[in-house]
Coordinates of N, CA, C and O in Angstrom, one line a residue:
M25 N -22.8 50.4 35.7 CA -21.3 50.5 35.7 C -21.1 51.9 34.8 O -21.5 52.2 33.7
S26 N -20.4 52.7 35.5 CA -20.1 54.1 35.0 C -19.0 54.0 34.0 O -18.1 53.1 34.0
V27 N -19.1 55.3 33.4 CA -18.0 55.3 32.2 C -16.8 55.9 32.8 O -17.0 57.1 33.4
T28 N -15.8 55.5 32.5 CA -14.5 56.2 32.9 C -13.8 56.7 31.9 O -13.9 56.4 30.5
D29 N -12.8 57.8 31.9 CA -11.9 58.1 30.9 C -11.1 57.0 30.4 O -10.9 57.0 29.1
W30 N -10.6 56.0 31.2 CA -10.0 54.8 30.7 C -10.9 54.1 29.8 O -10.3 53.6 28.6
D31 N -12.3 53.9 29.9 CA -13.2 53.2 29.1 C -13.1 53.9 27.7 O -12.9 53.2 26.7
R32 N -13.2 55.3 27.8 CA -13.2 55.9 26.4 C -12.0 55.7 25.7 O -11.9 55.6 24.4
R33 N -10.8 55.9 26.5 CA -9.5 55.9 25.8 C -9.4 54.4 25.1 O -8.7 54.5 24.0
F34 N -9.5 53.4 25.9 CA -9.3 52.0 25.4 C -10.2 51.8 24.3 O -9.9 50.9 23.4
L35 N -11.5 52.1 24.6 CA -12.4 51.8 23.4 C -12.0 52.5 22.2 O -12.2 51.9 21.0
E36 N -11.6 53.9 22.2 CA -11.2 54.6 21.0 C -9.9 54.0 20.6 O -9.8 53.9 19.2
L37 N -8.9 53.4 21.3 CA -7.9 52.5 20.9 C -8.5 51.3 19.9 O -7.8 51.0 18.8
A38 N -9.6 50.6 20.5 CA -10.1 49.6 19.8 C -10.4 49.9 18.4 O -10.1 49.1 17.4
Y39 N -11.2 51.3 18.2 CA -11.6 51.6 17.0 C -10.5 52.0 16.0 O -10.5 51.5 14.8
H40 N -9.4 52.4 16.6 CA -8.2 52.8 15.7 C -7.5 51.4 15.3 O -7.1 51.3 14.1
I41 N -7.4 50.4 16.2 CA -6.7 49.2 15.8 C -7.6 48.5 14.7 O -7.2 47.7 13.8
A42 N -9.0 48.5 14.9 CA -10.0 48.0 13.9 C -9.5 48.2 12.5 O -9.8 47.3 11.5
E43 N -9.1 49.6 12.3 CA -8.7 50.0 11.0 C -7.5 49.2 10.3 O -7.4 49.2 9.1
W44 N -6.8 48.4 11.3 CA -5.7 47.5 10.7 C -6.2 46.3 9.8 O -5.6 45.6 9.2
S45 N -7.6 46.0 10.1 CA -8.0 44.9 9.5 C -8.2 45.0 8.1 O -8.5 46.1 7.6
K46 N -7.7 44.0 7.4 CA -7.9 44.0 6.0 C -9.4 43.4 5.3 O -9.4 43.4 4.3
D47 N -10.2 43.2 6.0 CA -11.4 42.8 5.6 C -12.2 43.8 5.2 O -12.4 45.0 5.9
P48 N -12.7 43.7 4.1 CA -13.3 44.8 3.3 C -14.7 45.4 4.0 O -15.1 46.5 3.5
S49 N -15.4 44.4 4.7 CA -16.8 44.8 5.2 C -16.9 44.9 6.7 O -17.5 45.6 7.0
S50 N -16.1 44.1 7.5 CA -16.2 44.1 8.9 C -14.7 44.3 9.4 O -13.9 43.6 9.5
K51 N -14.6 45.5 10.1 CA -13.3 45.9 10.7 C -13.8 46.0 12.3 O -14.3 46.9 12.6
V52 N -13.0 44.8 12.9 CA -13.4 44.8 14.4 C -12.0 45.0 15.3 O -10.9 44.2 14.6
G53 N -11.9 45.9 16.1 CA -10.8 45.8 17.0 C -11.1 45.5 18.5 O -12.1 45.8 18.9
C54 N -10.1 45.1 19.3 CA -10.3 44.8 20.7 C -9.0 45.0 21.4 O -7.8 44.7 20.8
V55 N -9.2 45.6 22.5 CA -8.0 45.7 23.4 C -8.3 45.0 24.7 O -9.6 45.3 25.5
V56 N -7.4 44.2 25.6 CA -7.7 43.7 26.6 C -6.6 44.4 27.5 O -5.4 44.7 27.3
V57 N -7.0 44.6 28.8 CA -6.3 45.3 29.8 C -6.5 44.7 31.2 O -7.1 44.3 31.5
G58 N -5.1 44.6 31.7 CA -5.0 44.1 33.2 C -5.6 45.0 34.0 O -5.9 46.2 33.9
A59 N -5.7 44.6 35.4 CA -6.2 45.5 36.5 C -5.4 46.8 36.6 O -6.1 47.7 36.9
D60 N -4.2 46.8 36.3 CA -3.4 48.0 36.8 C -3.5 49.1 35.4 O -2.7 50.1 35.4
K61 N -3.9 48.6 34.3 CA -4.1 49.5 33.2 C -2.6 49.6 32.4 O -2.6 50.4 31.5
R62 N -1.7 48.9 33.0 CA -0.3 49.0 32.3 C -0.2 47.8 31.3 O 0.7 48.1 30.5
D63 N -0.8 46.5 31.8 CA -0.8 45.6 30.7 C -1.9 45.7 29.8 O -3.1 45.7 30.0
V64 N -1.5 45.6 28.5 CA -2.3 45.9 27.4 C -2.0 45.1 26.3 O -0.8 45.0 25.8
C65 N -3.0 44.4 25.7 CA -2.7 43.6 24.4 C -4.1 44.0 23.4 O -5.1 44.3 23.8
F66 N -3.8 43.8 22.3 CA -4.8 44.0 21.2 C -4.8 43.1 20.2 O -4.0 42.4 19.8
G67 N -5.9 43.2 19.3 CA -6.3 42.1 18.1 C -7.2 42.9 17.3 O -8.0 43.9 17.8
Y68 N -7.4 42.5 16.1 CA -8.3 43.0 15.0 C -8.6 41.7 14.2 O -7.9 40.6 14.3
N69 N -9.8 41.8 13.5 CA -10.0 40.6 12.8 C -9.4 40.4 11.6 O -9.0 41.3 10.8
G70 N -8.9 39.1 11.3 CA -8.2 38.9 10.0 C -8.0 37.4 10.1 O -8.1 36.4 10.9
F71 N -7.4 36.9 8.9 CA -6.8 35.4 8.7 C -5.7 35.3 9.6 O -5.0 36.1 9.9
P72 N -5.4 34.0 10.1 CA -4.5 33.7 10.7 C -3.1 33.8 10.1 O -3.2 33.9 8.9
P73 N -2.1 33.9 11.0 CA -0.8 34.1 10.3 C -0.6 32.8 9.1 O -0.7 31.8 9.4
G74 N 0.0 33.3 8.1 CA 0.2 32.2 7.2 C -0.8 32.2 6.1 O -0.4 31.7 4.9
I75 N -2.0 32.6 6.3 CA -2.9 32.7 5.4 C -3.1 33.9 4.5 O -3.1 35.0 5.1
T76 N -3.0 33.9 3.4 CA -2.8 35.0 2.4 C -4.2 35.8 2.5 O -5.1 35.3 2.2
D77 N -3.9 37.3 2.6 CA -4.9 38.2 2.4 C -5.2 38.2 1.0 O -4.5 39.0 0.3
D78 N -6.4 37.5 0.4 CA -6.4 37.5 -1.0 C -8.2 37.7 -1.3 O -8.9 38.1 -0.3
E79 N -8.6 37.2 -2.3 CA -9.9 37.5 -2.7 C -11.0 36.8 -1.8 O -12.1 37.1 -1.8
R80 N -10.4 35.8 -0.9 CA -11.3 35.1 0.1 C -11.8 36.0 1.0 O -12.9 35.7 1.5
L81 N -11.3 37.2 1.2 CA -11.8 38.2 2.2 C -13.2 38.9 1.6 O -13.8 39.2 2.6
A82 N -13.2 38.8 0.3 CA -14.6 39.2 -0.3 C -15.7 38.2 -0.2 O -16.8 38.5 -0.8
D83 N -15.2 37.1 -0.1 CA -16.5 35.9 -0.1 C -16.9 35.6 1.4 O -16.0 35.2 1.9
R84 N -17.9 36.1 1.7 CA -18.5 36.0 3.0 C -18.3 34.6 3.6 O -17.9 34.4 4.9
D85 N -18.9 33.7 3.1 CA -18.8 32.2 3.4 C -17.6 31.7 3.7 O -17.2 31.3 4.7
T86 N -16.5 31.9 2.8 CA -15.2 31.5 2.9 C -14.5 32.2 4.0 O -13.8 31.7 5.0
K87 N -14.6 33.5 4.0 CA -14.0 34.5 5.2 C -14.5 34.0 6.5 O -13.6 33.8 7.4
Y88 N -15.7 33.8 6.7 CA -16.2 33.3 8.0 C -15.5 32.0 8.5 O -15.3 31.7 9.6
K89 N -15.2 31.1 7.4 CA -14.6 29.9 8.0 C -13.0 30.0 8.4 O -12.5 29.3 9.2
L90 N -12.6 31.2 7.9 CA -11.0 31.4 7.9 C -10.8 32.4 9.1 O -9.7 32.4 9.6
V91 N -11.6 33.4 9.3 CA -11.2 34.7 10.0 C -10.9 34.3 11.5 O -11.9 33.6 12.2
R92 N -10.0 34.9 12.1 CA -10.0 34.9 13.5 C -10.6 36.2 14.1 O -10.2 37.3 13.5
H93 N -11.3 36.3 15.3 CA -12.0 37.4 15.6 C -11.1 38.2 16.5 O -10.0 37.8 17.1
A94 N -11.3 39.6 16.5 CA -10.4 40.5 17.3 C -10.4 40.0 18.8 O -9.2 40.0 19.3
E95 N -11.4 39.7 19.5 CA -11.3 39.2 20.6 C -10.3 38.1 21.0 O -9.4 38.1 21.9
T96 N -10.5 36.9 20.0 CA -9.7 36.0 20.1 C -8.0 36.2 20.0 O -7.3 35.7 20.6
N97 N -7.9 37.1 19.0 CA -6.5 37.6 18.9 C -5.8 38.2 20.0 O -4.8 38.1 20.6
A98 N -6.8 39.2 20.7 CA -6.1 39.8 21.8 C -6.0 39.1 23.1 O -5.1 39.3 23.7
L99 N -7.0 38.2 23.1 CA -6.7 37.3 24.3 C -5.7 36.4 24.3 O -5.0 36.0 25.1
S100 N -5.5 35.8 23.1 CA -4.3 34.9 22.7 C -2.9 35.7 23.1 O -2.1 35.0 23.5
M101 N -3.1 37.1 22.7 CA -1.7 37.8 22.7 C -1.4 38.1 24.3 O -0.3 38.1 25.0
A102 N -2.6 38.2 25.1 CA -2.5 38.4 26.6 C -2.0 37.1 27.4 O -1.4 37.2 28.4
R103 N -2.5 36.0 26.8 CA -2.5 34.8 27.5 C -0.8 34.5 28.0 O -0.2 34.6 27.3
G104 N -0.8 34.2 29.1 CA 0.5 33.8 29.9 C 1.4 35.2 30.3 O 2.4 35.1 31.0
R105 N 0.9 36.3 29.7 CA 1.7 37.5 30.2 C 0.8 38.3 31.3 O 1.6 38.8 32.0
F106 N -0.6 38.2 31.3 CA -1.1 38.9 32.3 C -2.7 38.5 32.3 O -3.1 37.9 31.4
K107 N -3.4 38.6 33.5 CA -4.8 38.3 33.3 C -5.7 39.4 32.9 O -5.6 40.5 33.7
P108 N -6.2 39.2 31.7 CA -7.2 40.4 31.3 C -8.3 40.7 32.3 O -9.0 39.8 32.8
E109 N -8.5 41.8 32.6 CA -9.6 42.3 33.5 C -11.0 43.0 32.7 O -12.1 42.7 33.0
T110 N -10.3 43.7 31.7 CA -11.5 44.4 30.9 C -11.1 44.2 29.4 O -9.9 44.4 29.0
L111 N -12.1 43.8 28.7 CA -12.2 43.7 27.2 C -12.9 44.8 26.5 O -14.1 45.1 26.9
Y112 N -12.1 45.5 25.8 CA -12.8 46.6 24.9 C -13.0 46.1 23.4 O -11.9 45.7 22.8
V113 N -14.1 46.4 22.9 CA -14.4 45.9 21.6 C -15.1 46.7 20.8 O -16.2 47.2 21.2
T114 N -14.8 46.8 19.5 CA -15.7 47.8 18.7 C -17.2 47.2 18.4 O -18.2 48.1 18.3
H115 N -17.3 46.0 18.5 CA -18.7 45.5 18.2 C -19.0 44.3 19.3 O -18.1 43.8 19.8
P116 N -20.3 44.2 19.7 CA -20.8 43.2 20.6 C -20.1 41.9 20.3 O -20.2 41.5 19.1
P117 N -19.6 41.1 21.3 CA -19.0 39.7 21.2 C -19.9 38.8 20.6 O -21.0 38.8 21.0
C118 N -19.6 38.1 19.6 CA -20.5 36.8 19.3 C -20.2 35.7 20.2 O -19.8 35.8 21.4
M119 N -21.2 34.8 20.1 CA -21.1 33.7 21.1 C -19.6 32.9 21.2 O -19.3 32.6 22.2
K120 N -19.1 32.6 20.0 CA -17.8 32.0 19.9 C -16.8 32.7 20.8 O -16.2 32.4 21.7
C121 N -16.8 34.2 20.7 CA -15.8 35.0 21.5 C -16.2 35.1 22.9 O -15.6 35.3 23.9
T122 N -17.6 35.1 23.1 CA -18.1 35.3 24.6 C -17.7 34.0 25.3 O -17.2 34.1 26.5
V123 N -17.6 32.7 24.6 CA -17.1 31.7 25.4 C -15.6 31.8 25.8 O -15.5 31.5 27.0
E124 N -14.8 32.5 24.8 CA -13.4 32.7 25.2 C -13.2 33.7 26.1 O -12.5 33.6 27.3
I125 N -14.1 34.8 26.3 CA -14.1 35.8 27.2 C -14.5 35.2 28.6 O -13.7 35.5 29.7
V126 N -15.5 34.5 28.7 CA -15.8 33.7 30.0 C -14.7 32.8 30.5 O -14.5 32.7 31.6
G127 N -14.2 32.1 29.4 CA -13.3 31.2 29.7 C -11.8 31.8 30.3 O -11.2 31.3 31.2
E128 N -11.6 33.1 30.0 CA -10.6 33.8 30.4 C -10.9 34.5 31.7 O -9.9 35.2 32.3
R129 N -12.1 34.5 32.2 CA -12.6 34.9 33.4 C -12.2 36.5 33.5 O -11.9 37.4 34.5
V130 N -12.6 37.1 32.2 CA -12.7 38.6 32.0 C -13.7 39.1 33.1 O -14.8 38.6 33.2
K131 N -13.7 40.3 33.7 CA -14.5 40.8 34.6 C -15.6 41.8 33.9 O -16.6 41.8 34.4
R132 N -15.1 42.6 32.9 CA -15.9 43.7 32.3 C -15.6 43.6 30.7 O -14.4 43.3 30.3
V133 N -16.9 43.8 30.0 CA -16.6 43.9 28.6 C -17.2 45.3 28.3 O -18.5 45.6 28.7
V134 N -16.6 46.1 27.6 CA -17.1 47.4 27.2 C -17.1 47.5 25.5 O -16.0 47.2 24.9
S135 N -18.3 47.7 24.9 CA -18.4 47.5 23.5 C -18.9 48.8 22.9 O -19.7 49.8 23.6
G136 N -18.5 48.9 21.9 CA -19.3 50.1 20.9 C -20.7 49.8 20.7 O -21.1 48.5 20.6
I137 N -21.8 50.8 20.5 CA -23.1 50.4 20.3 C -23.1 50.0 18.8 O -22.6 50.8 17.9
P138 N -23.6 48.9 18.5 CA -23.8 48.4 17.0 C -24.6 49.3 16.3 O -25.7 49.9 16.6
S139 N -24.2 49.4 15.0 CA -25.2 50.1 14.2 C -26.5 49.5 13.9 O -26.6 48.0 14.3
K140 N -27.5 49.9 13.4 CA -28.7 49.4 13.3 C -28.7 48.1 12.5 O -29.4 47.2 12.8
P141 N -28.1 48.3 11.2 CA -28.0 46.9 10.3 C -27.2 45.8 11.1 O -27.7 44.8 10.9
F142 N -26.1 46.3 11.8 CA -25.5 45.3 12.5 C -26.2 44.6 13.6 O -26.5 43.2 13.7
A143 N -27.1 45.3 14.4 CA -27.9 44.8 15.4 C -29.1 44.0 14.8 O -29.3 43.0 15.5
E144 N -29.6 44.5 13.6 CA -30.7 43.6 13.1 C -30.2 42.2 12.7 O -30.9 41.3 12.7
R145 N -29.1 42.3 11.9 CA -28.5 41.0 11.6 C -28.1 40.0 12.7 O -28.2 38.9 12.5
W146 N -27.6 40.4 13.7 CA -26.8 39.8 14.7 C -27.7 39.9 16.1 O -27.2 39.3 17.0
R147 N -29.0 40.3 16.1 CA -29.7 40.3 17.2 C -29.7 39.1 18.1 O -29.5 39.0 19.3
S148 N -30.1 38.1 17.6 CA -30.1 36.7 18.3 C -28.8 36.4 18.9 O -28.7 36.1 20.1
E149 N -27.9 36.4 18.3 CA -26.5 36.1 18.8 C -26.0 37.3 20.0 O -25.5 36.8 21.0
M150 N -26.5 38.5 19.8 CA -26.1 39.6 20.7 C -26.8 39.2 21.9 O -26.2 39.4 23.2
D151 N -28.3 38.7 21.8 CA -29.1 38.5 23.1 C -28.4 37.2 23.8 O -28.4 37.3 25.1
D152 N -28.0 36.3 23.0 CA -27.5 34.8 23.8 C -26.1 35.4 24.4 O -25.8 34.9 25.5
S153 N -25.5 36.3 23.8 CA -24.1 36.6 24.3 C -24.3 37.3 25.5 O -23.5 37.1 26.6
E154 N -25.3 38.3 25.5 CA -25.5 39.1 26.9 C -26.0 38.3 27.8 O -25.5 38.5 29.1
K155 N -26.7 37.2 27.6 CA -27.4 36.4 28.7 C -26.2 35.5 29.4 O -26.2 35.3 30.6
M156 N -25.1 35.0 28.3 CA -24.1 34.2 28.9 C -23.0 35.1 29.9 O -22.9 34.7 30.8
L157 N -22.9 36.3 29.3 CA -21.9 37.2 30.1 C -22.8 37.5 31.7 O -22.0 37.5 32.6
S158 N -24.0 37.7 31.5 CA -24.8 38.0 32.7 C -24.7 36.7 33.6 O -24.6 37.0 34.8
E159 N -24.9 35.7 32.9 CA -25.0 34.5 33.9 C -23.8 34.2 34.7 O -23.9 33.9 35.9
V160 N -22.6 34.6 34.3 CA -21.5 34.3 34.9 C -20.9 35.7 35.7 O -19.9 35.7 36.3
G161 N -21.8 36.6 35.5 CA -21.5 37.9 36.3 C -20.5 38.8 35.7 O -19.9 39.7 36.3
I162 N -20.4 38.9 34.3 CA -19.2 39.7 33.6 C -20.2 40.8 33.1 O -21.1 40.8 32.7
K163 N -19.9 42.1 33.7 CA -20.5 43.3 33.5 C -20.3 43.6 31.9 O -19.0 43.8 31.4
L164 N -21.4 44.1 31.3 CA -21.3 44.5 29.7 C -21.9 46.1 29.9 O -22.9 46.3 30.3
K165 N -21.1 46.8 29.1 CA -21.4 48.2 28.9 C -21.3 48.3 27.4 O -20.2 48.2 27.1
F166 N -22.3 49.2 27.0 CA -22.2 49.8 25.7 C -21.8 51.3 25.7 O -22.4 52.1 26.7
L167 N -21.0 51.7 25.1 CA -20.5 53.0 24.9 C -20.9 53.7 23.6 O -20.4 53.1 22.6
S168 N -21.6 54.9 23.6 CA -21.7 55.4 22.2 C -20.8 56.3 21.9 O -19.9 56.8 22.9
L169 N -20.5 56.7 20.7 CA -19.6 57.6 20.1 C -19.7 59.1 20.9 O -18.7 59.7 21.3
E170 N -21.0 59.5 21.2 CA -21.0 60.6 22.0 C -20.5 60.6 23.4 O -19.9 61.6 24.0
E171 N -20.5 59.6 24.1 CA -20.0 59.1 25.3 C -18.3 59.1 25.1 O -17.8 59.4 26.3
M172 N -17.8 58.9 24.0 CA -16.4 58.7 23.9 C -15.9 60.0 23.4 O -14.6 60.2 23.6
E173 N -16.7 61.1 23.2 CA -16.1 62.4 22.7 C -15.1 62.9 23.5 O -14.1 63.4 23.1
P174 N -15.3 62.9 25.0 CA -14.0 63.3 25.7 C -12.6 62.7 25.5 O -11.7 63.4 25.6
A175 N -12.6 61.6 25.1 CA -11.4 61.1 24.6 C -11.0 61.3 23.3 O -9.7 61.4 23.1
L176 N -11.8 61.6 22.5 CA -11.6 62.0 21.2 C -11.2 63.4 20.9 O -10.5 63.6 20.1
G177 N -11.5 64.1 21.9 CA -11.3 65.6 21.7 C -9.9 66.0 22.0 O -8.9 65.4 22.3

């Protein structure tokens, strides 16, 4: 799967949106795009509406129980508006998000390349996610910051 200018632009947008997350340790952004590239929705990781952003964000175990992932937020925003064709996300999707991606019949996933510590911590989850995406024919592309440079410049 080749990298396009659109891939660069939308993944860069996902990185920008990730900064909106109030999570002090993990900022994840996601952009879902329809076939014509005019239908766009986004999401970032955070507590659901109505849940106060407080000290629970600093408690990893509590945070993981409460947080909605960027992919879930973006896909739910698109639901009923358009059919997402490509999903751009700053980090590789976890299995929970992969199940959502498969359920929405997304055709492509473009992800940033994870940092070494992230990849070491989540290797098993990433491998399982890649297998599931491959099983259903969803193309997965990792895009490095160097490949994104034309969009950033």
